[in-house]
Short mmCIF file of N, CA and C in Angstrom, two decimals:
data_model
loop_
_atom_site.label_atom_id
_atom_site.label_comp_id
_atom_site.label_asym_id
_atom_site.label_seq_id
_atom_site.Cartn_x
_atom_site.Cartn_y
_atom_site.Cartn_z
N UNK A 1 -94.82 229.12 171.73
CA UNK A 1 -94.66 227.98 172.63
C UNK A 1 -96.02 227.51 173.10
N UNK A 2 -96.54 226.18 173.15
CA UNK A 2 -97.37 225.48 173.38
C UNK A 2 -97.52 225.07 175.05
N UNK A 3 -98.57 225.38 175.68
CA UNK A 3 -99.35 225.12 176.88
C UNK A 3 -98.84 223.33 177.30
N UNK A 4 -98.16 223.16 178.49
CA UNK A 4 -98.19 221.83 178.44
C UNK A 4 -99.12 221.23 179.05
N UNK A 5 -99.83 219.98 179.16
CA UNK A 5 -100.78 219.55 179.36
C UNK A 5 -100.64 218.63 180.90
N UNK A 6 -101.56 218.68 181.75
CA UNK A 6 -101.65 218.79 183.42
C UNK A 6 -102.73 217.02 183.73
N UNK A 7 -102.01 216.26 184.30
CA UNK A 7 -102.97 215.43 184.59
C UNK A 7 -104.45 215.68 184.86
N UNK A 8 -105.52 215.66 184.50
CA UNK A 8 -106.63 215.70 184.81
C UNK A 8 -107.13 216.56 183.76
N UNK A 9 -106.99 217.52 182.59
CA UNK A 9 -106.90 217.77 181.78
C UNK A 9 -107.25 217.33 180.65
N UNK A 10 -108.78 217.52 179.90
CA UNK A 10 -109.04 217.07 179.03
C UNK A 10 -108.21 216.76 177.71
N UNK A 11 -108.23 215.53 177.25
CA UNK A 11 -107.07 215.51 176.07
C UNK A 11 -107.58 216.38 174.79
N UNK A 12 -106.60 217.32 174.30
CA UNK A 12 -106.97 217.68 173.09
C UNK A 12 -108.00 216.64 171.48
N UNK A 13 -108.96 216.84 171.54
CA UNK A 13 -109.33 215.84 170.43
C UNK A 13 -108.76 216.01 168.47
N UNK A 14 -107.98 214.90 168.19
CA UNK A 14 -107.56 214.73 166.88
C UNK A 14 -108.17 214.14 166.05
N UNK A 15 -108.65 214.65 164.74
CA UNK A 15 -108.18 212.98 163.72
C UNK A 15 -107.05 213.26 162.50
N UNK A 16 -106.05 212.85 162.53
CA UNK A 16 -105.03 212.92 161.19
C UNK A 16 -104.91 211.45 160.78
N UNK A 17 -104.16 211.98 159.42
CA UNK A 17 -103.74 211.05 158.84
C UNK A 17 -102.90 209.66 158.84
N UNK A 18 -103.19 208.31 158.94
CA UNK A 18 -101.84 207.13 159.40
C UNK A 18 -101.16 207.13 158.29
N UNK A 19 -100.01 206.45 157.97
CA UNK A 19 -99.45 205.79 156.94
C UNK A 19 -100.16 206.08 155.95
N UNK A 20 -101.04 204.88 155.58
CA UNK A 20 -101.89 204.39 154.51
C UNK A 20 -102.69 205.92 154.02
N UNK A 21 -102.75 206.88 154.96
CA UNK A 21 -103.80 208.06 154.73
C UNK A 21 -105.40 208.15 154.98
N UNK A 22 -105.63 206.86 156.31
CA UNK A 22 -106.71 206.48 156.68
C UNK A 22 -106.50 207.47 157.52
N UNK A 23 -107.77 208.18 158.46
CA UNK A 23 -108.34 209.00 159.44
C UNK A 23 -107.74 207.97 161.01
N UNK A 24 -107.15 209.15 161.46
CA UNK A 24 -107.05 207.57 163.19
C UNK A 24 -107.54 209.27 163.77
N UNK A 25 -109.02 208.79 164.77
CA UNK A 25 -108.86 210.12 165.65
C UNK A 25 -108.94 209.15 167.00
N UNK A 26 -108.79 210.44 167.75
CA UNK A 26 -108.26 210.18 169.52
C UNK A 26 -109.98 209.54 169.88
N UNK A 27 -110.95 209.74 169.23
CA UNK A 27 -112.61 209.83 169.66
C UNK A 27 -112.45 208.17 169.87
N UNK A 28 -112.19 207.56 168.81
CA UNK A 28 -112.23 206.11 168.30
C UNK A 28 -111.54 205.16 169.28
N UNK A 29 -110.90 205.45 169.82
CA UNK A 29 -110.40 204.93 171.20
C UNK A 29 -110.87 205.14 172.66
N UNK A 30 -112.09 206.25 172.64
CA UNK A 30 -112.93 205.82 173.98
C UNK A 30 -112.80 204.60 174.60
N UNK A 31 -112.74 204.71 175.61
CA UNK A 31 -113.04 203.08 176.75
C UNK A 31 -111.86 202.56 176.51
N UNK A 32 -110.65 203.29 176.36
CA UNK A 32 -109.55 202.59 176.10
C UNK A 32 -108.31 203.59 176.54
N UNK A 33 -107.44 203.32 177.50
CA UNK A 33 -106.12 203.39 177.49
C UNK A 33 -104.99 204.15 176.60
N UNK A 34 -104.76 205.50 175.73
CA UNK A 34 -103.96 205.53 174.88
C UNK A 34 -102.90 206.11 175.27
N UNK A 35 -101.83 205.91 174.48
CA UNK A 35 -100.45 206.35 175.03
C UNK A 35 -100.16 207.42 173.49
N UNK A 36 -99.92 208.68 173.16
CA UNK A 36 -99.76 209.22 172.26
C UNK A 36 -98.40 209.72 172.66
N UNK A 37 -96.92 209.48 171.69
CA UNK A 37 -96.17 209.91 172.12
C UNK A 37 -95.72 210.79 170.72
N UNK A 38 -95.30 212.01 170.43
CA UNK A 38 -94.78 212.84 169.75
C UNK A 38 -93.28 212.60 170.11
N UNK A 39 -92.92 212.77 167.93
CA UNK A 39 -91.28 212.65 168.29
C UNK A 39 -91.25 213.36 166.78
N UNK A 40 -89.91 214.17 166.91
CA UNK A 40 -89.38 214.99 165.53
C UNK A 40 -89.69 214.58 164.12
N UNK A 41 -89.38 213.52 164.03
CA UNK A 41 -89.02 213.49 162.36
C UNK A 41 -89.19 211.85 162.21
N UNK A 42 -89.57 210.99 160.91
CA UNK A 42 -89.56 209.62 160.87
C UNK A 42 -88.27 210.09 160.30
N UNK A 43 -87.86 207.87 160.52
CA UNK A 43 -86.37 207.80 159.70
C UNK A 43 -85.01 208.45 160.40
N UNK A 44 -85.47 209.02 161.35
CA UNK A 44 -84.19 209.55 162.37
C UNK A 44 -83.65 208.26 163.45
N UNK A 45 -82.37 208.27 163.77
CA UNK A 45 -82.04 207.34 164.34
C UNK A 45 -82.53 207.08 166.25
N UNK A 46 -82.79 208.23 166.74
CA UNK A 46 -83.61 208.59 167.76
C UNK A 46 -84.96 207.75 167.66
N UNK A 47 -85.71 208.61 166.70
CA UNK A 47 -87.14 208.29 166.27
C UNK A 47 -87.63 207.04 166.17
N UNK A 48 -86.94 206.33 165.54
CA UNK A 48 -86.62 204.76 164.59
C UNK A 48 -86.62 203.97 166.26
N UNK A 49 -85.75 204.85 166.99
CA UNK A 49 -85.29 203.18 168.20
C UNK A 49 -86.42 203.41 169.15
N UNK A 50 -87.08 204.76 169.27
CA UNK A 50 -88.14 204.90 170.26
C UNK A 50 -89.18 204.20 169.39
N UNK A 51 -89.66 204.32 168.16
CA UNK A 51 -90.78 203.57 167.63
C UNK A 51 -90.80 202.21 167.88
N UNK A 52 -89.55 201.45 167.53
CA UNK A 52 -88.84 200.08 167.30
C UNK A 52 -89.26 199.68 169.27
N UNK A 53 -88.71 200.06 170.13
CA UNK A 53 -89.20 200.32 171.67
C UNK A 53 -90.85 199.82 171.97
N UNK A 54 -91.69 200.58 170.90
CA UNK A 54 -93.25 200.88 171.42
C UNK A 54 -93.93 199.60 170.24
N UNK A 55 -92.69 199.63 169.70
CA UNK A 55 -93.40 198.32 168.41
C UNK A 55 -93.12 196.97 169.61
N UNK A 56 -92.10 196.78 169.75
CA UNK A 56 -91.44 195.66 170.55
C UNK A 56 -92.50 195.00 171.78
N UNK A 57 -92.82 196.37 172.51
CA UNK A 57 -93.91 196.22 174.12
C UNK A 57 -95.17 196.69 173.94
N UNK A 58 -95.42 196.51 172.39
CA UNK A 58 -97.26 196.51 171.59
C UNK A 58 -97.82 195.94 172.11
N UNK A 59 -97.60 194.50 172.41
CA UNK A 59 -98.48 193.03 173.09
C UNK A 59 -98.64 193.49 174.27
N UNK A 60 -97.74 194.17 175.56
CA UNK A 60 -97.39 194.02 176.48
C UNK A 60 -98.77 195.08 177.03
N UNK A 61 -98.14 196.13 176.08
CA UNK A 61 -98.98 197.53 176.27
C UNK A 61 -100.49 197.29 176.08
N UNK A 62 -101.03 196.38 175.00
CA UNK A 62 -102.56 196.31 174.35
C UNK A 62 -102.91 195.42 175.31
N UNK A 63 -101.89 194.12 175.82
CA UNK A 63 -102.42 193.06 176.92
C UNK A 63 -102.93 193.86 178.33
N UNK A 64 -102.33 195.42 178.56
CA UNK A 64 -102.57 196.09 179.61
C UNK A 64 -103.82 197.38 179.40
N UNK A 65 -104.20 196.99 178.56
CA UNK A 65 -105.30 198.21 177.72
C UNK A 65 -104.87 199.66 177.27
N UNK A 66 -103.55 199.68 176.86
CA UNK A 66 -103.14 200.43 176.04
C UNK A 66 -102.80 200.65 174.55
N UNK A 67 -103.66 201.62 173.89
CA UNK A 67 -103.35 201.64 172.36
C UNK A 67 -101.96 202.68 172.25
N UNK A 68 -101.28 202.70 171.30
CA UNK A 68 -99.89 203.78 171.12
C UNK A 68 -100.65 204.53 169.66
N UNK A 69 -100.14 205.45 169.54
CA UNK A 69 -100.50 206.47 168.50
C UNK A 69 -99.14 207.16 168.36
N UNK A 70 -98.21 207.41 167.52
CA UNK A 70 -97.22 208.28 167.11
C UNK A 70 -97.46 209.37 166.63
N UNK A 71 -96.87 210.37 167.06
CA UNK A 71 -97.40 211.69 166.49
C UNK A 71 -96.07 212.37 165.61
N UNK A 72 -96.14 212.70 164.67
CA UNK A 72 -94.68 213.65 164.37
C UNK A 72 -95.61 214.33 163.15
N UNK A 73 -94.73 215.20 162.77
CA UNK A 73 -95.02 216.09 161.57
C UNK A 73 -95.25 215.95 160.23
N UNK A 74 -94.24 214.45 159.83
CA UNK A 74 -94.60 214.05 158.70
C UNK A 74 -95.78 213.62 157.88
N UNK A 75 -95.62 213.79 156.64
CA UNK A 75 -96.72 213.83 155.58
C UNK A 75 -97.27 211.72 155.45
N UNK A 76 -98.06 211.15 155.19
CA UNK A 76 -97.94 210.17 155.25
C UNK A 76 -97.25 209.18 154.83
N UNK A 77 -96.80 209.82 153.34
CA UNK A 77 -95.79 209.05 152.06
C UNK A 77 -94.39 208.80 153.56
N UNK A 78 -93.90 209.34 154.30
CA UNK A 78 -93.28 209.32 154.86
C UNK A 78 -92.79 208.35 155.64
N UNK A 79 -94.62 208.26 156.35
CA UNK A 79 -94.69 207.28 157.72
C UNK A 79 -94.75 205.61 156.95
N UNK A 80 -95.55 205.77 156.06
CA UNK A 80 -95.50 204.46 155.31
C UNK A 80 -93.87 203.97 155.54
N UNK A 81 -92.91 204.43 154.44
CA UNK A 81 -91.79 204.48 154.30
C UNK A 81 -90.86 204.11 155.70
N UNK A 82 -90.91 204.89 156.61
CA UNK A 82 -90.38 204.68 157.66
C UNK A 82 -91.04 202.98 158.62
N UNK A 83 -92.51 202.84 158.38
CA UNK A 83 -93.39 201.70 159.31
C UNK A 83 -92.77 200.72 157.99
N UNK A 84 -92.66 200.65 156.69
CA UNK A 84 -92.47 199.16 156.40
C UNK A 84 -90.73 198.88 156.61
N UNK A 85 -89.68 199.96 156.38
CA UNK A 85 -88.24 200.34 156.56
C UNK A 85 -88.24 199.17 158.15
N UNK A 86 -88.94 199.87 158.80
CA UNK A 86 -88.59 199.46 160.41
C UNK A 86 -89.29 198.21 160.90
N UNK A 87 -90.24 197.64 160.10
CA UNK A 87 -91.46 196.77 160.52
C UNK A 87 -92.24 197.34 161.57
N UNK A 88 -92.65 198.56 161.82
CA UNK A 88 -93.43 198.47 163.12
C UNK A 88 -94.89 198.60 163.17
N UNK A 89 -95.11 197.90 164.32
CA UNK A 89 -96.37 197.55 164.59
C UNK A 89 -97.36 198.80 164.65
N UNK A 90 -96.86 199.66 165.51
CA UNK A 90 -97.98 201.14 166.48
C UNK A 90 -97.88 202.08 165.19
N UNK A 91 -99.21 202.32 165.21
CA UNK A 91 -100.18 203.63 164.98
C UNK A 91 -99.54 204.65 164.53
N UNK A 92 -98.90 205.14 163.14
CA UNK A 92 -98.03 206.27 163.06
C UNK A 92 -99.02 207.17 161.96
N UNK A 93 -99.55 208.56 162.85
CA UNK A 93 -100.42 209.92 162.29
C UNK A 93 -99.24 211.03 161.96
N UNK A 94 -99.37 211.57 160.81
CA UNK A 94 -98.63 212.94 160.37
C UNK A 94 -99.58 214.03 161.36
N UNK A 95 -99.05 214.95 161.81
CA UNK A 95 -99.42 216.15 161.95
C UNK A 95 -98.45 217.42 161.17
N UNK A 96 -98.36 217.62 159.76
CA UNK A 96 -97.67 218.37 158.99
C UNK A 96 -97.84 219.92 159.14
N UNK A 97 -99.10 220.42 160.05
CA UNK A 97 -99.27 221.64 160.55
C UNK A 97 -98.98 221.82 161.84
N UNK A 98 -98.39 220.82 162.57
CA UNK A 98 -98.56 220.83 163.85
C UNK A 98 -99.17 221.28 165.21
N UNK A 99 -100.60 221.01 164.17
CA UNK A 99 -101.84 222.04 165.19
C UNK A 99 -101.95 220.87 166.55
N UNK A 100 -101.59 219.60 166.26
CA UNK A 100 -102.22 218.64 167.36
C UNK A 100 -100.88 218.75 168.16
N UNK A 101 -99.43 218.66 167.62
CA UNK A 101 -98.00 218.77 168.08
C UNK A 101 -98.37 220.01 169.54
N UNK A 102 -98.55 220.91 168.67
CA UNK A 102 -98.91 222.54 169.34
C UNK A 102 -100.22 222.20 170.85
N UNK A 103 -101.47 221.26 170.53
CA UNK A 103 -102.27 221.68 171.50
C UNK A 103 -101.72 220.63 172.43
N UNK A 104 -100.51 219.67 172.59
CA UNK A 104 -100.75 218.80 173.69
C UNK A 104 -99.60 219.27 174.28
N UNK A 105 -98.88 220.61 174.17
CA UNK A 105 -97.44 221.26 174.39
C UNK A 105 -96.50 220.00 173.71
N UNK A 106 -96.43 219.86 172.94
CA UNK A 106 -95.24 219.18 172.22
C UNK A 106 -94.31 219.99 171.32
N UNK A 107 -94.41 221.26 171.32
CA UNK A 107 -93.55 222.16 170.25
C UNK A 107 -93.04 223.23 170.99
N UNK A 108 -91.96 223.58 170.66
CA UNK A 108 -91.36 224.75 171.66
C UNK A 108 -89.89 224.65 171.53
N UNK A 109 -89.23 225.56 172.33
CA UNK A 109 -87.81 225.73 172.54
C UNK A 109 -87.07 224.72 172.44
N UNK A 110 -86.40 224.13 172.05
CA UNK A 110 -85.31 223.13 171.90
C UNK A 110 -83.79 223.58 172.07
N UNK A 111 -82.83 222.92 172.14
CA UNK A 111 -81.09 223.35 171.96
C UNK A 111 -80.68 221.90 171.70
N UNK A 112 -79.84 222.02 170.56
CA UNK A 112 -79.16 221.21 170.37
C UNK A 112 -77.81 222.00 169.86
N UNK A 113 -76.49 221.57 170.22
CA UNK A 113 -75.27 221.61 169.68
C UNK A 113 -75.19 223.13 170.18
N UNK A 114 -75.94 223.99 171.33
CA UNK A 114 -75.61 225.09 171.60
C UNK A 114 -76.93 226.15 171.04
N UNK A 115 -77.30 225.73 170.09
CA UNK A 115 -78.45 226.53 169.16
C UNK A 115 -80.12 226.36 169.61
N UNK A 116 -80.80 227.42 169.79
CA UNK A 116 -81.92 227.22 169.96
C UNK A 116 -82.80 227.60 168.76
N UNK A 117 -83.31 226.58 169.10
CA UNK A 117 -84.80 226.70 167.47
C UNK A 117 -86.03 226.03 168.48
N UNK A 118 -86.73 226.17 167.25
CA UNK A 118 -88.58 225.84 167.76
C UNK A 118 -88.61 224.22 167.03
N UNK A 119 -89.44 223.64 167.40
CA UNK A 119 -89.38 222.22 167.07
C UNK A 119 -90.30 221.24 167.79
N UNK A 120 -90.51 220.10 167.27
CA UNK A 120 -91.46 218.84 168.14
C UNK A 120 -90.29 218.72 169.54
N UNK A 121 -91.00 218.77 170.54
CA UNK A 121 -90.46 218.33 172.18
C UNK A 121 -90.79 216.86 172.46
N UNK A 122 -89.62 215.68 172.31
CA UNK A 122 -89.78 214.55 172.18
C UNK A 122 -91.22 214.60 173.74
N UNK A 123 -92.28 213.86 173.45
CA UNK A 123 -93.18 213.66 175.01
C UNK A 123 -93.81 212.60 174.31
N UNK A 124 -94.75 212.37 175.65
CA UNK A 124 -95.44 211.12 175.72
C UNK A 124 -96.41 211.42 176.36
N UNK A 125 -97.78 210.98 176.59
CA UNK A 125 -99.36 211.61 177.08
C UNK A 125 -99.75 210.69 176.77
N UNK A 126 -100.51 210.11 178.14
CA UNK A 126 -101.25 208.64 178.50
C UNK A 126 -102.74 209.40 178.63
N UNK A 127 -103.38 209.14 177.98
CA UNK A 127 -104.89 209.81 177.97
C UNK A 127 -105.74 208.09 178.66
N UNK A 128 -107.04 208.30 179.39
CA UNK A 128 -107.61 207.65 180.05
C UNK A 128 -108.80 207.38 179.24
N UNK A 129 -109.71 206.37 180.04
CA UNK A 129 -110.52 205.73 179.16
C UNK A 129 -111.57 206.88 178.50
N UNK A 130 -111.84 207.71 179.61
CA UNK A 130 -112.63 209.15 179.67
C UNK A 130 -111.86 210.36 178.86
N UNK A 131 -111.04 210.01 178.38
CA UNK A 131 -110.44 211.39 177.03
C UNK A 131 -109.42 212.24 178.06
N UNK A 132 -109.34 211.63 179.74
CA UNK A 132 -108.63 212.84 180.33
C UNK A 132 -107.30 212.75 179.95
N UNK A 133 -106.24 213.71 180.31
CA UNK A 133 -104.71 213.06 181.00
C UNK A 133 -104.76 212.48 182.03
N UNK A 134 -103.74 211.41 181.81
CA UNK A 134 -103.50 210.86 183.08
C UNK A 134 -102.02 211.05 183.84
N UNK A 135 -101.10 210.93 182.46
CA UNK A 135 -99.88 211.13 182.73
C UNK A 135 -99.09 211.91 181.75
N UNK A 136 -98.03 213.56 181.74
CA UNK A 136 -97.99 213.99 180.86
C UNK A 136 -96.15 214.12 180.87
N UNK A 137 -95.26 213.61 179.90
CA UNK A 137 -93.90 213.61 180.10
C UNK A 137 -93.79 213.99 178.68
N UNK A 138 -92.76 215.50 179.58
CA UNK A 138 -91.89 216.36 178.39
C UNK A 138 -90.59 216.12 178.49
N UNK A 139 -89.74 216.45 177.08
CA UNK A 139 -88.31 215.85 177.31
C UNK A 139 -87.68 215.17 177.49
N UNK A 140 -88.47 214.26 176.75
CA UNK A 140 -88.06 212.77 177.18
C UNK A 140 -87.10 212.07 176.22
N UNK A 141 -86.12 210.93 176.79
CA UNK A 141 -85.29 210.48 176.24
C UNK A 141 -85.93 209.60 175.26
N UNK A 142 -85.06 209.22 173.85
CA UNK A 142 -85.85 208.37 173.02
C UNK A 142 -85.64 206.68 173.86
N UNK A 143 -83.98 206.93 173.96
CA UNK A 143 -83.86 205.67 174.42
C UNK A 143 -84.41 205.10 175.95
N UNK A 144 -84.79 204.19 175.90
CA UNK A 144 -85.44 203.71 177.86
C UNK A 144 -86.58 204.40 177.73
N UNK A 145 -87.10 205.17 177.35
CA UNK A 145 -88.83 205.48 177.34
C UNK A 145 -89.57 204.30 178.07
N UNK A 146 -89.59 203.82 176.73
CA UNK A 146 -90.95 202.73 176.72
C UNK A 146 -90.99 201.55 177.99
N UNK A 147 -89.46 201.64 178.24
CA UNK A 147 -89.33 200.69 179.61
C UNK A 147 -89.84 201.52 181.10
N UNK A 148 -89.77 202.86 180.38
CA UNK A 148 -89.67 203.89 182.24
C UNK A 148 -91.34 203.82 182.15
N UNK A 149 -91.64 204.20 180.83
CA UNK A 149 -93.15 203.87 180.74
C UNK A 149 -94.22 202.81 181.88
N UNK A 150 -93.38 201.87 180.85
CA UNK A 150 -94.10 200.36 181.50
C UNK A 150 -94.04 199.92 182.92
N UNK A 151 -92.67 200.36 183.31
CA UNK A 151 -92.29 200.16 185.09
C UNK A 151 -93.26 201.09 185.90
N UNK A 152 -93.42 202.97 185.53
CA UNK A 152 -94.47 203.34 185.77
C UNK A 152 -95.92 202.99 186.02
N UNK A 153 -96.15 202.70 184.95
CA UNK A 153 -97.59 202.09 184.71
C UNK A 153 -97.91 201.06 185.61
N UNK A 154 -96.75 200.59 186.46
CA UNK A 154 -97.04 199.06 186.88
C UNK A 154 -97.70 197.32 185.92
N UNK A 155 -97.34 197.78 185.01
CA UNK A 155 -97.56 196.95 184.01
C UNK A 155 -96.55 195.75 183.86
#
């Protein structure tokens, strides 16, 4: 089980793979706002409406100095597949080892249908212009996210 991450808290630093299999790291967004949210699997119907959510309030989010970054496990052939399937706009990185899943506490205990297994912990982590946390939400619903987000934010 993975350490969860505490406002004020330096953000773990990444670079993985997008779609295309270009490098996106967390460095490259200094002086900027990012919202990194981890979710299970592309192509899941969960996954799909929270992406579809962060694609939709892209303008809203970048007009407020926020970049989005998706985090899940998949390999890139994947994310491609799933970003042209869905049209979406935001930032989708494989983490297929889930070393980055693991350092921002995004992996751990789960239950579904009664059963516990280990797995991505749907969250979301607003990192600041300075690499800190600012805001760190575990367990989060796919659906209404991006709105509880934005009302938060005062945006």
């Amino acid at each position: 089980m993975s350490e969860r991450l505490q406002p004020g808290d330096t953000a773990p630093a990444f670079t993985l793979p997008d779609a295309d299999g270009n490098d996106v790291s967390l460095a490259a967004h200094k002086g900027r706002k990012v919202i990194v949210y981890f979710y299970p699997a592309a192509l899941t119907p969960g996954c799909t409406k929270q992406a579809c959510d962060f694609t939709d309030n892209l303008d809203v989010l970048a007009s407020a100095g926020y970049d989005v970054i998706g985090v899940s496990p998949d390999k890139p052939e994947k994310l491609a597949k799933f970003r042209d399937k869905e049209n979406l706009k935001v930032t989708l990185v494989g983490d297929p080892d889930k070393t980055v899943i693991e350092a921002y506490g995004a992996f751990g205990e789960k239950m579904n249908y009664g059963k516990t297994y280990l797995g991505v912990i749907r969250s979301t982590v607003i990192v600041d212009e300075e690499g800190k946390i600012e805001r760190a939400f575990y367990n989060v619903k796919a659906t209404g996210h991006v709105a509880k987000i934005i009302k938060d934010l005062g945006i």
